[in-house]
Amino acid sequence: MLAMTIEAILDFAGPRSGKFRMIECEVVSHDAYGTPRELFVAFFGVIRDTLCDVLGHEWSRDIDEAWERLLANIAFFVVRE
């Protein structure tokens, strides 16, 4: 599931060729579970935080800013559904 999520993130940030649609599908699935959408979005922040930890000193301001934009776009995408 994590690999599929990363593929969806990369597609969402890039060409949006279709894999990003998994995010929409999972929003609906998690709605049925009663998961608040804010919590659903927080999962993407956990992925960002983990990558930051893994990269350590290689994590740059540019990477951080790109992730902030991405997370804001995902939040907008999820909340508007």
PDB file of C-alpha atoms in Angstrom:
ATOM      1  CA  MET A   1       0.000   0.000   0.000  1.00  0.00           C
ATOM      2  CA  LEU A   2       2.856   2.366   0.777  1.00  0.00           C
ATOM      3  CA  ALA A   3       4.392   1.786  -2.661  1.00  0.00           C
ATOM      4  CA  MET A   4       1.042   2.541  -4.307  1.00  0.00           C
ATOM      5  CA  THR A   5       0.740   5.700  -2.208  1.00  0.00           C
ATOM      6  CA  ILE A   6       4.186   6.871  -3.277  1.00  0.00           C
ATOM      7  CA  GLU A   7       3.307   6.197  -6.919  1.00  0.00           C
ATOM      8  CA  ALA A   8       0.105   8.211  -6.452  1.00  0.00           C
ATOM      9  CA  ILE A   9       2.054  11.080  -4.853  1.00  0.00           C
ATOM     10  CA  LEU A  10       4.574  11.131  -7.701  1.00  0.00           C
ATOM     11  CA  ASP A  11       1.782  11.110 -10.269  1.00  0.00           C
ATOM     12  CA  PHE A  12      -0.127  13.820  -8.389  1.00  0.00           C
ATOM     13  CA  ALA A  13       3.009  15.996  -8.284  1.00  0.00           C
ATOM     14  CA  GLY A  14       3.827  15.244 -11.912  1.00  0.00           C
ATOM     15  CA  PRO A  15       1.886  14.273 -15.013  1.00  0.00           C
ATOM     16  CA  ARG A  16      -1.356  13.148 -13.343  1.00  0.00           C
ATOM     17  CA  SER A  17      -1.615  10.273 -15.753  1.00  0.00           C
ATOM     18  CA  GLY A  18      -4.007   8.311 -13.591  1.00  0.00           C
ATOM     19  CA  LYS A  19      -2.298   6.794 -10.563  1.00  0.00           C
ATOM     20  CA  PHE A  20      -3.126   9.911  -8.544  1.00  0.00           C
ATOM     21  CA  ARG A  21      -6.787   8.838  -8.732  1.00  0.00           C
ATOM     22  CA  MET A  22      -5.985   6.306  -6.021  1.00  0.00           C
ATOM     23  CA  ILE A  23      -6.016   9.255  -3.618  1.00  0.00           C
ATOM     24  CA  GLU A  24      -9.631  10.013  -4.571  1.00  0.00           C
ATOM     25  CA  CYS A  25     -10.637   6.375  -4.256  1.00  0.00           C
ATOM     26  CA  GLU A  26      -9.053   6.049  -0.845  1.00  0.00           C
ATOM     27  CA  VAL A  27     -10.710   9.261   0.357  1.00  0.00           C
ATOM     28  CA  VAL A  28     -14.082   7.683  -0.382  1.00  0.00           C
ATOM     29  CA  SER A  29     -13.053   4.396   1.245  1.00  0.00           C
ATOM     30  CA  HIS A  30     -11.825   6.175   4.350  1.00  0.00           C
ATOM     31  CA  ASP A  31     -15.001   8.285   4.469  1.00  0.00           C
ATOM     32  CA  ALA A  32     -16.896   5.007   4.774  1.00  0.00           C
ATOM     33  CA  TYR A  33     -14.642   4.026   7.697  1.00  0.00           C
ATOM     34  CA  GLY A  34     -15.410   7.329   9.388  1.00  0.00           C
ATOM     35  CA  THR A  35     -11.861   8.644   8.985  1.00  0.00           C
ATOM     36  CA  PRO A  36     -11.774  12.438   9.100  1.00  0.00           C
ATOM     37  CA  ARG A  37     -10.333  13.839   5.897  1.00  0.00           C
ATOM     38  CA  GLU A  38      -7.823  15.878   7.876  1.00  0.00           C
ATOM     39  CA  LEU A  39      -6.433  12.640   9.304  1.00  0.00           C
ATOM     40  CA  PHE A  40      -6.324  11.145   5.824  1.00  0.00           C
ATOM     41  CA  VAL A  41      -4.277  14.138   4.638  1.00  0.00           C
ATOM     42  CA  ALA A  42      -2.000  13.871   7.694  1.00  0.00           C
ATOM     43  CA  PHE A  43      -0.793  10.502   6.395  1.00  0.00           C
ATOM     44  CA  PHE A  44       0.942  12.291   3.521  1.00  0.00           C
ATOM     45  CA  GLY A  45       2.659  14.529   6.046  1.00  0.00           C
ATOM     46  CA  VAL A  46       3.933  11.429   7.837  1.00  0.00           C
ATOM     47  CA  ILE A  47       5.464  10.244   4.574  1.00  0.00           C
ATOM     48  CA  ARG A  48       7.130  13.648   4.136  1.00  0.00           C
ATOM     49  CA  ASP A  49       8.449  13.608   7.701  1.00  0.00           C
ATOM     50  CA  THR A  50       9.828  10.095   7.271  1.00  0.00           C
ATOM     51  CA  LEU A  51      11.595  11.020   4.045  1.00  0.00           C
ATOM     52  CA  CYS A  52      13.039  14.072   5.786  1.00  0.00           C
ATOM     53  CA  ASP A  53      14.406  11.836   8.541  1.00  0.00           C
ATOM     54  CA  VAL A  54      15.850   9.394   6.011  1.00  0.00           C
ATOM     55  CA  LEU A  55      17.528  12.120   3.952  1.00  0.00           C
ATOM     56  CA  GLY A  56      18.848  13.942   6.999  1.00  0.00           C
ATOM     57  CA  HIS A  57      21.202  16.744   5.995  1.00  0.00           C
ATOM     58  CA  GLU A  58      20.394  16.154   2.310  1.00  0.00           C
ATOM     59  CA  TRP A  59      16.845  17.457   2.922  1.00  0.00           C
ATOM     60  CA  SER A  60      16.956  20.963   1.469  1.00  0.00           C
ATOM     61  CA  ARG A  61      14.839  24.074   1.714  1.00  0.00           C
ATOM     62  CA  ASP A  62      13.757  23.476  -1.904  1.00  0.00           C
ATOM     63  CA  ILE A  63      12.610  19.950  -1.087  1.00  0.00           C
ATOM     64  CA  ASP A  64      10.784  21.212   1.985  1.00  0.00           C
ATOM     65  CA  GLU A  65       9.030  23.968   0.020  1.00  0.00           C
ATOM     66  CA  ALA A  66       8.048  21.519  -2.723  1.00  0.00           C
ATOM     67  CA  TRP A  67       6.558  19.175  -0.124  1.00  0.00           C
ATOM     68  CA  GLU A  68       4.660  22.031   1.524  1.00  0.00           C
ATOM     69  CA  ARG A  69       3.107  22.942  -1.843  1.00  0.00           C
ATOM     70  CA  LEU A  70       2.339  19.293  -2.544  1.00  0.00           C
ATOM     71  CA  LEU A  71       0.695  18.762   0.842  1.00  0.00           C
ATOM     72  CA  ALA A  72      -1.385  21.921   0.404  1.00  0.00           C
ATOM     73  CA  ASN A  73      -2.501  20.733  -3.032  1.00  0.00           C
ATOM     74  CA  ILE A  74      -3.366  17.272  -1.733  1.00  0.00           C
ATOM     75  CA  ALA A  75      -5.319  18.812   1.169  1.00  0.00           C
ATOM     76  CA  PHE A  76      -7.260  21.021  -1.249  1.00  0.00           C
ATOM     77  CA  PHE A  77      -7.880  18.054  -3.543  1.00  0.00           C
ATOM     78  CA  VAL A  78      -9.111  15.851  -0.686  1.00  0.00           C
ATOM     79  CA  VAL A  79     -11.227  18.422   1.121  1.00  0.00           C
ATOM     80  CA  ARG A  80     -13.016  19.584  -2.022  1.00  0.00           C
ATOM     81  CA  GLU A  81     -14.260  16.079  -2.781  1.00  0.00           C
TER      82      GLU A  81
END
